[in-house]
mmCIF file of C-alpha atoms in Angstrom:
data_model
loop_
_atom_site.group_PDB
_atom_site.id
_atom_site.type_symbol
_atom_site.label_atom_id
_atom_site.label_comp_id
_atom_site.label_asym_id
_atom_site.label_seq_id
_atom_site.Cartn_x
_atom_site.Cartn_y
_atom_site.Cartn_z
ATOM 1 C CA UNK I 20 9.631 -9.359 -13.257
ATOM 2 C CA UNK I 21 8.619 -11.180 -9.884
ATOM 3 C CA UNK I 22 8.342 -14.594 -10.296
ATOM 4 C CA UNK I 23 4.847 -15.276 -10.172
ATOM 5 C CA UNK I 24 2.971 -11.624 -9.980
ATOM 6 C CA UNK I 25 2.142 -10.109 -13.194
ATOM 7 C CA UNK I 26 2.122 -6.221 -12.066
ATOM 8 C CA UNK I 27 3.352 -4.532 -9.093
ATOM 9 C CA UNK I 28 1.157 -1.323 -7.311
ATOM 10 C CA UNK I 29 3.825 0.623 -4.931
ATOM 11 C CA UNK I 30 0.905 2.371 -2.790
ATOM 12 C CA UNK I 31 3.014 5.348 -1.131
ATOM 13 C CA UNK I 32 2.723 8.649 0.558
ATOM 14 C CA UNK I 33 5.267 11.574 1.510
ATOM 15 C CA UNK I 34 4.954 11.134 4.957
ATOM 16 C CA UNK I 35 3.107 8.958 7.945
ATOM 17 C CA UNK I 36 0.262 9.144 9.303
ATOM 18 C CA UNK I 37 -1.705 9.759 6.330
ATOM 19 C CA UNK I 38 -3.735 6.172 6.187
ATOM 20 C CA UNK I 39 -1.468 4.426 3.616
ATOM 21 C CA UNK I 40 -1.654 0.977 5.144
ATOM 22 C CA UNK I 41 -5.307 1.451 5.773
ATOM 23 C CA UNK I 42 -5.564 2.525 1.968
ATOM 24 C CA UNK I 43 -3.294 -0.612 0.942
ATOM 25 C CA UNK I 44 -5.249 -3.238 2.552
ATOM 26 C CA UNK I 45 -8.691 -2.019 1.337
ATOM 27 C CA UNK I 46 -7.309 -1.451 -1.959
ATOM 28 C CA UNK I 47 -6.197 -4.610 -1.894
ATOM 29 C CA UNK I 48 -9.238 -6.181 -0.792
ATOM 30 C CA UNK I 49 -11.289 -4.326 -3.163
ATOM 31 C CA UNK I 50 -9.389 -5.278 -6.149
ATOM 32 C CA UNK I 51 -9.607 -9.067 -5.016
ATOM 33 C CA UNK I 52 -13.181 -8.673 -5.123
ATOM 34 C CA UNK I 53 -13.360 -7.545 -8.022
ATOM 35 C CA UNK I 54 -12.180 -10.988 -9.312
ATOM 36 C CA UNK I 55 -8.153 -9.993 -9.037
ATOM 37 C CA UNK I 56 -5.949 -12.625 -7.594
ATOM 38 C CA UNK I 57 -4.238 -10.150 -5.679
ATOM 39 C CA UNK I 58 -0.829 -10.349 -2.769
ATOM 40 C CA UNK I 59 0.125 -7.615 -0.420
ATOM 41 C CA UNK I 60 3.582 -7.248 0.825
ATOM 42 C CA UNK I 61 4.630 -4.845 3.735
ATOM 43 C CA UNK I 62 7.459 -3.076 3.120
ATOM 44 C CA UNK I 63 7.307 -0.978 5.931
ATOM 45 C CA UNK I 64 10.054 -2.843 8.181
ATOM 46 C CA UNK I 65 10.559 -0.689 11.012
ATOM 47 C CA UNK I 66 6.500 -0.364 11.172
ATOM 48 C CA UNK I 67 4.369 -2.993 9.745
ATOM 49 C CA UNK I 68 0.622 -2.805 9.899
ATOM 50 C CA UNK I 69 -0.530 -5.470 7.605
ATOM 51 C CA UNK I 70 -0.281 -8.443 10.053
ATOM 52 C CA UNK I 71 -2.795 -7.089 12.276
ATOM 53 C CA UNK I 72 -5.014 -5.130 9.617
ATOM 54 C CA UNK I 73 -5.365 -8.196 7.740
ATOM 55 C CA UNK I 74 -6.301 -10.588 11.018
ATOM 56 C CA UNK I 75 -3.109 -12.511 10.757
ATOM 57 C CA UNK I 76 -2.651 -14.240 14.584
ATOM 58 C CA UNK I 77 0.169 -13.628 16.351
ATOM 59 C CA UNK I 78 2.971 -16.253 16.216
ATOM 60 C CA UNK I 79 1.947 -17.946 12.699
ATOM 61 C CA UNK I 80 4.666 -18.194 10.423
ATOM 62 C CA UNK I 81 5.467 -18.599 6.513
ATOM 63 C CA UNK I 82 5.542 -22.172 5.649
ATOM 64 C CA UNK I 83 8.138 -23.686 3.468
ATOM 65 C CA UNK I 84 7.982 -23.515 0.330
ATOM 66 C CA UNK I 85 9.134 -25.904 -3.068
ATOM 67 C CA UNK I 86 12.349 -24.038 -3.249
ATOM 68 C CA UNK I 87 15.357 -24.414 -0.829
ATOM 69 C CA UNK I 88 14.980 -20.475 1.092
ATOM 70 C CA UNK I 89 11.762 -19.965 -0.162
ATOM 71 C CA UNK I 90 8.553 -19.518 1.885
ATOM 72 C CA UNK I 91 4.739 -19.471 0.952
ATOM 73 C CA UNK I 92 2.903 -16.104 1.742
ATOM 74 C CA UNK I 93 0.390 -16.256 4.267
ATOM 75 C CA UNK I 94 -3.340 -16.442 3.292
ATOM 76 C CA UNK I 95 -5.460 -13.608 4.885
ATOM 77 C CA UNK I 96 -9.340 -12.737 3.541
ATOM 78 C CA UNK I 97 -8.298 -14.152 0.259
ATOM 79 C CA UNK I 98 -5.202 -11.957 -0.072
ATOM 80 C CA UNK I 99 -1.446 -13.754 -0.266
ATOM 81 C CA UNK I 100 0.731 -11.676 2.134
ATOM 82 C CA UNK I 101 3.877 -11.134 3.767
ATOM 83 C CA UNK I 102 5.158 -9.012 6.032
ATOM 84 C CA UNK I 103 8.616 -8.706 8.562
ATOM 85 C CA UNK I 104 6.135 -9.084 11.287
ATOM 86 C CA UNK I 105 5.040 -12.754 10.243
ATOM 87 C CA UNK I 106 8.569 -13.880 11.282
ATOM 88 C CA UNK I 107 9.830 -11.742 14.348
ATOM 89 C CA UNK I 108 8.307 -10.988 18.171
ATOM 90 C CA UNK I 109 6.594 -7.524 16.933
ATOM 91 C CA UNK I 110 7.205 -6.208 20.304
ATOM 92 C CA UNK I 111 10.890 -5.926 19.664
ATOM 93 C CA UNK I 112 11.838 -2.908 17.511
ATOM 94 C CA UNK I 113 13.758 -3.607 14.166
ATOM 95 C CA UNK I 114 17.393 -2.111 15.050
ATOM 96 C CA UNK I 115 18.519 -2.411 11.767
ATOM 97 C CA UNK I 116 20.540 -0.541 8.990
ATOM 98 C CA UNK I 117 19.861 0.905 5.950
ATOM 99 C CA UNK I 118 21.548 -2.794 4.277
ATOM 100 C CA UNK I 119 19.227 -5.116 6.964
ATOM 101 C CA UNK I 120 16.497 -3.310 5.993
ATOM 102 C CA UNK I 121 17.006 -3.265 2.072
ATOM 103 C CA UNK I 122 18.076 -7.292 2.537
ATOM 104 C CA UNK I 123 14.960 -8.590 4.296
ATOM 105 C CA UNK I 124 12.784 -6.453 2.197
ATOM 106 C CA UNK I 125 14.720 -8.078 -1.282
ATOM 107 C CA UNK I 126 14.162 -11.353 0.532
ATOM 108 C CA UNK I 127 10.723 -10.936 1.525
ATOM 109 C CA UNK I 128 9.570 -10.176 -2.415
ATOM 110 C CA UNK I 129 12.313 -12.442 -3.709
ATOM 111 C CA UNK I 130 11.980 -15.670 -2.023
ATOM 112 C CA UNK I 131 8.207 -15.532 -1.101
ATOM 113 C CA UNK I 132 6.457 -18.340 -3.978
ATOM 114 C CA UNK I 133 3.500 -16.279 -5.047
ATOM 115 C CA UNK I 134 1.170 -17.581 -6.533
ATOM 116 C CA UNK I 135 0.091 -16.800 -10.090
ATOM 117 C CA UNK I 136 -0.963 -12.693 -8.565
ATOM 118 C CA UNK I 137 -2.679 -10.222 -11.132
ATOM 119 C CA UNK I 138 -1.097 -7.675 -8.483
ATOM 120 C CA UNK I 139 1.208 -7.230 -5.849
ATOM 121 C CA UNK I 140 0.444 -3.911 -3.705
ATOM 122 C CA UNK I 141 3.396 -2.900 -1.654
ATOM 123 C CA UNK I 142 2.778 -1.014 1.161
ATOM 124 C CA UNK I 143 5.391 1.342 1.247
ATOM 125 C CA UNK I 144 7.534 3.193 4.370
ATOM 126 C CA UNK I 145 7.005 6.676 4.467
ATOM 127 C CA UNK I 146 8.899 9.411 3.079
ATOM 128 C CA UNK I 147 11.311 9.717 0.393
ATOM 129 C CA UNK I 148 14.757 9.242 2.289
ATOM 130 C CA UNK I 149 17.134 6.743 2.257
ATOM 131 C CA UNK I 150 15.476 3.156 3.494
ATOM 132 C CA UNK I 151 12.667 4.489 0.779
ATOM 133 C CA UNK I 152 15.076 4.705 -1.881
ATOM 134 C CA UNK I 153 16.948 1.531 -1.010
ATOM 135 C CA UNK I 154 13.664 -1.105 -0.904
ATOM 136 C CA UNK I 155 12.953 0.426 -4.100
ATOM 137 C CA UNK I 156 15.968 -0.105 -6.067
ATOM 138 C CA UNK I 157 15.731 -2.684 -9.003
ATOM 139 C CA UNK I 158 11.697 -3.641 -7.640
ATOM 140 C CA UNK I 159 9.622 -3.474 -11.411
ATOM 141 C CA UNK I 160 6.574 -1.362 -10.537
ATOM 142 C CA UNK I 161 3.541 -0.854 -13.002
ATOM 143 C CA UNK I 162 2.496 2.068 -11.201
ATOM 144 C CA UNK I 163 2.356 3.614 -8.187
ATOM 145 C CA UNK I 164 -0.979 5.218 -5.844
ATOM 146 C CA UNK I 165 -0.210 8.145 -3.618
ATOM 147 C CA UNK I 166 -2.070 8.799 -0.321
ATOM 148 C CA UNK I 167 -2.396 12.079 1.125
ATOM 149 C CA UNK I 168 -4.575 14.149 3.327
ATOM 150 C CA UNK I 169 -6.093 17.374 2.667
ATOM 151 C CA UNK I 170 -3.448 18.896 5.014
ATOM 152 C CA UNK I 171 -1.393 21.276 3.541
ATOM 153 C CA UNK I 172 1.622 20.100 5.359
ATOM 154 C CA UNK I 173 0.591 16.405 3.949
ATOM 155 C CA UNK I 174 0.506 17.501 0.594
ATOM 156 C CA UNK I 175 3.824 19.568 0.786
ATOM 157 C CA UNK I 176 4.802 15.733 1.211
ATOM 158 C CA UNK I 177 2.635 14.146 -1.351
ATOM 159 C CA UNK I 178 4.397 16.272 -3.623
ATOM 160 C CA UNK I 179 7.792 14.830 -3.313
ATOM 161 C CA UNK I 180 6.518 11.199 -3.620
ATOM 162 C CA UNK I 181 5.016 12.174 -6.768
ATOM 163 C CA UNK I 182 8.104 13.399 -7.730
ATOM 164 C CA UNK I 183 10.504 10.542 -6.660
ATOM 165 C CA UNK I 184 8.116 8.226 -9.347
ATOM 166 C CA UNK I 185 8.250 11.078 -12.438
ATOM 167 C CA UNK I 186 12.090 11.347 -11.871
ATOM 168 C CA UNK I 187 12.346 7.338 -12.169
ATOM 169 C CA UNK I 188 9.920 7.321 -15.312
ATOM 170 C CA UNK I 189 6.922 5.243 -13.245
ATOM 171 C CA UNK I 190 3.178 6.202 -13.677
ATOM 172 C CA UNK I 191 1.388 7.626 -10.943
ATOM 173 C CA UNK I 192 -2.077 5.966 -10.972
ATOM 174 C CA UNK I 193 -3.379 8.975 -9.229
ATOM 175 C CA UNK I 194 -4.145 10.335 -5.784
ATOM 176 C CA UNK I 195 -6.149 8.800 -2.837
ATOM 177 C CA UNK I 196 -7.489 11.228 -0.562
ATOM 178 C CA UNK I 197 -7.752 10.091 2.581
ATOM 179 C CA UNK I 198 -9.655 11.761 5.668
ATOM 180 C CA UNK I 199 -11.387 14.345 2.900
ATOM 181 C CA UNK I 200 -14.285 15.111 5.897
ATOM 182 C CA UNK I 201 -14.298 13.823 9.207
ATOM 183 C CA UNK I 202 -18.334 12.240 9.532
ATOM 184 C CA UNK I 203 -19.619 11.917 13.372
ATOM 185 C CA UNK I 204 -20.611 8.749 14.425
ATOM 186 C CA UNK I 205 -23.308 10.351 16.397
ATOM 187 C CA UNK I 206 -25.332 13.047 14.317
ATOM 188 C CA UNK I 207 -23.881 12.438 10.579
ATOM 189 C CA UNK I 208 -22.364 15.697 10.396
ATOM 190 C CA UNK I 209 -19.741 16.188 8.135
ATOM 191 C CA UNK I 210 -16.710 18.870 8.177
ATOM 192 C CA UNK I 211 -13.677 19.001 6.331
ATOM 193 C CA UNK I 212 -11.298 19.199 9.393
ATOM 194 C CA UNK I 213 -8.572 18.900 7.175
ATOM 195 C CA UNK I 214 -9.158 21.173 4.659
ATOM 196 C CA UNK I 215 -10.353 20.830 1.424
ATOM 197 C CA UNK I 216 -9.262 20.111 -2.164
ATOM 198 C CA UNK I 217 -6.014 19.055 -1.673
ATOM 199 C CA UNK I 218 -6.441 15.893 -3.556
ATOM 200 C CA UNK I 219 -7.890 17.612 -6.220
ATOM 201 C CA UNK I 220 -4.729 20.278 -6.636
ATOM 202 C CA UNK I 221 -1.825 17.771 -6.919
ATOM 203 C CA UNK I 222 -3.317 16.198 -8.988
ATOM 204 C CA UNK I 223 -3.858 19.004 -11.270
ATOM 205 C CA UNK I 224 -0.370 19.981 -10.958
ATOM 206 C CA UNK I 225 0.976 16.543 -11.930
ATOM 207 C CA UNK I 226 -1.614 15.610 -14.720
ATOM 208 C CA UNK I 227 -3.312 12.804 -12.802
ATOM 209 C CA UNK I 228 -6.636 11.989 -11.337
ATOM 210 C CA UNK I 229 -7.959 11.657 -7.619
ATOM 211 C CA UNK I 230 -8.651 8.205 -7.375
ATOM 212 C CA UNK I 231 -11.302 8.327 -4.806
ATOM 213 C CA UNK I 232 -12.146 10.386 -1.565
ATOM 214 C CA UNK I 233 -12.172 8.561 1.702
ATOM 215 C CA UNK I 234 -13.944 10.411 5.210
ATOM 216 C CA UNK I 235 -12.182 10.058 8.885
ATOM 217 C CA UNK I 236 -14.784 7.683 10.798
ATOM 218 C CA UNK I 237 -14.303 5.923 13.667
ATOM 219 C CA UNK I 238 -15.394 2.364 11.733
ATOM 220 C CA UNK I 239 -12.669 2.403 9.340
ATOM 221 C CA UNK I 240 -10.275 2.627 12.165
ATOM 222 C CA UNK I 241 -11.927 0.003 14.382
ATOM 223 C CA UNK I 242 -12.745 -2.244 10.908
ATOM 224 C CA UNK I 243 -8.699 -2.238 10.660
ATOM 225 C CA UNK I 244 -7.754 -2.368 14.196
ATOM 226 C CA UNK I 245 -10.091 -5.149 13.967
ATOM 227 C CA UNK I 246 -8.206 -7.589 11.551
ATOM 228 C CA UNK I 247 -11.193 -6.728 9.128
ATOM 229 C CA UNK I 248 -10.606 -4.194 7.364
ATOM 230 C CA UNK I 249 -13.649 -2.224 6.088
ATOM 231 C CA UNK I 250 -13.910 -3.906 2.333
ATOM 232 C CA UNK I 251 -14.743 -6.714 4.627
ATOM 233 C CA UNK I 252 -16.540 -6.042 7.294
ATOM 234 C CA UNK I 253 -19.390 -4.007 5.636
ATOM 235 C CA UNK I 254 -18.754 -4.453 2.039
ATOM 236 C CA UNK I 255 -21.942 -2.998 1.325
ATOM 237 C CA UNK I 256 -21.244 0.235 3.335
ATOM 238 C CA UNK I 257 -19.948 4.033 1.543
ATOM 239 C CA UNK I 258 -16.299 2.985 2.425
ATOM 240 C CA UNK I 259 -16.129 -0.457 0.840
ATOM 241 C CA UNK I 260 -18.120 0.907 -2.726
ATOM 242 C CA UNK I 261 -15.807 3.716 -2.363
ATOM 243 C CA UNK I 262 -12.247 1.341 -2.245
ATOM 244 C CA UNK I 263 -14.183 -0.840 -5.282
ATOM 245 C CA UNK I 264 -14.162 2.375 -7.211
ATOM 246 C CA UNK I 265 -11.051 2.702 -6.688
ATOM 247 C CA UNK I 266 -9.694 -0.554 -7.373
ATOM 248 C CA UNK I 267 -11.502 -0.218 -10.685
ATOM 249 C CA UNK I 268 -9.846 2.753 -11.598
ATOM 250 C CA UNK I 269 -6.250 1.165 -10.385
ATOM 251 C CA UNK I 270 -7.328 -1.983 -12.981
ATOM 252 C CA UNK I 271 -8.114 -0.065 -15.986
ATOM 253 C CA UNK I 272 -4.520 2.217 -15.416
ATOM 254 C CA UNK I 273 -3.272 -1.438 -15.427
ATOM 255 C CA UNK I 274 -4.791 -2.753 -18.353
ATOM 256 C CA UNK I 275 -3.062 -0.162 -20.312
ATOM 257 C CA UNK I 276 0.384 -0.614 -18.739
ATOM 258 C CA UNK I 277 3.358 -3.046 -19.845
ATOM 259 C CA UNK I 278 3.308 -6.039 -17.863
ATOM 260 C CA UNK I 279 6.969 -5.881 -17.168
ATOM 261 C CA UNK I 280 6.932 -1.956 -15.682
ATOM 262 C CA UNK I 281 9.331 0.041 -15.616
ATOM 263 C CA UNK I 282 12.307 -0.150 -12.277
ATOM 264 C CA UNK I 283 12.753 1.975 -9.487
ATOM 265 C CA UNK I 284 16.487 2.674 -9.318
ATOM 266 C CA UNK I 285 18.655 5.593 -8.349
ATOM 267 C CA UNK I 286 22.386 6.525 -8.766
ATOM 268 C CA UNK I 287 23.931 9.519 -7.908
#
């Protein structure tokens, strides 16, 4: 196990575009309000999101921590988080190989001192490849959340990060269905632009449940864009009881799991 977390959540998705770092910080946020001591770490070096979802300014950095090479996460909305982007000029794009990339993740969950966490989410990268493969080698995961789109394209995808977790024997929590209708801000009409039942169909086919539906509104966007992410800025709102549903359901999945989880690794 991670020193100091007691279950990890991979939160993943087939492809981008989808929502998943949207997803992971509400998640998060939910499940912290739900009385969860509760980390987030941004996997997603080539692309991280969680620095500015969260609110994190520009320019802080990880303080020291008790440990020669360690480093304390950085507090955001009550979440402990960390994230490539806390410790570079995020203008400049990460051209790194597969072996960078794999290093600063192992040293971003390694040698960060959390601090006593009922859960770590990890915002994955998209995609199955390579880099995804590599950041999850020898990481213990409890379980894992998949987000997906009604799309039929984004569920082709969905399907292969389902299977990546059955072929290395870790539980899929169930599916998050992100953008299920798009709502307009003007009139309240609703359509499901996207299609529909999507969510519902993989996770038929893989013997899991849909977590929660989530609509494309301009808020949720602007909440994250914002540095406060929707759990937070109108916790009283659809979205937020919607994410605390869903956090619920992520808890109970947990409360049945061993607290050690299975790893992610893969050989040829």
């Amino acid at each position: 196990m991670v020193k100091g977390v007691k279950h990890i959540v991979a939160v993943a998705s087939g492809k981008g575009g989808v929502g998943k770092s949207t997803v992971s910080a509400n998640l998060a946020l939910a499940m912290a309000a739900e009385g969860y001591r509760v980390g987030v770490l941004d996997a997603d070096i080539h692309g991280p999101s969680q620095a500015r979802m969260l609110g994190v300014k520009e320019g802080i950095r990880p303080s020291q921590g008790t440990a020669e090479n360690s480093m304390l996460p950085i507090e955001a909305h009550g979440l402990q988080a960390m994230s490539i982007a806390f410790m570079i000029d995020t203008r400049e794009p990460m051209v790194w190989r597969g072996p960078m990339v794999a290093g600063a993740f192992q040293q971003m969950l390694d040698q960060t001192e959390w601090q006593d966490l009922d859960v770590l989410f990890i915002d994955m990268p998209p995609g199955t490849g390579d880099i995804q493969l590599t950041l999850a080698q020898k990481v213990p995961v409890s379980g894992a959340v998949i987000v997906t789109t009604p799309q039929d394209i984004a569920l082709l995808d969905a399907r292969k990060g389902i299977e990546m977790f059955r072929k290395v024997n870790v539980p899929v929590f169930g599916v998050v269905e992100n953008m299920s209708l798009h709502v307009c801000s003007s009139c309240g009409h609703s359509e499901p632009i996207f299609g529909e039942g999507g969510g519902e169909l993989i996770a038929s086919e893989y013997d899991t449940q849909v977590l929660g539906r989530l609509p494309l509104t301009l808020s949720i966007r602007e909440q994250a864009d914002g540095g406060k992410p929707s759990v937070i800025a109108d916790p009283d709102g659809d979205v937020a009881k919607t994410f605390r549903e869903i956090a619920r359901k992520v808890a109970d999945q947990l409360a049945v799991s061993r607290n050690d989880g299975p790893s992610i690794s893969f050989s040829e």
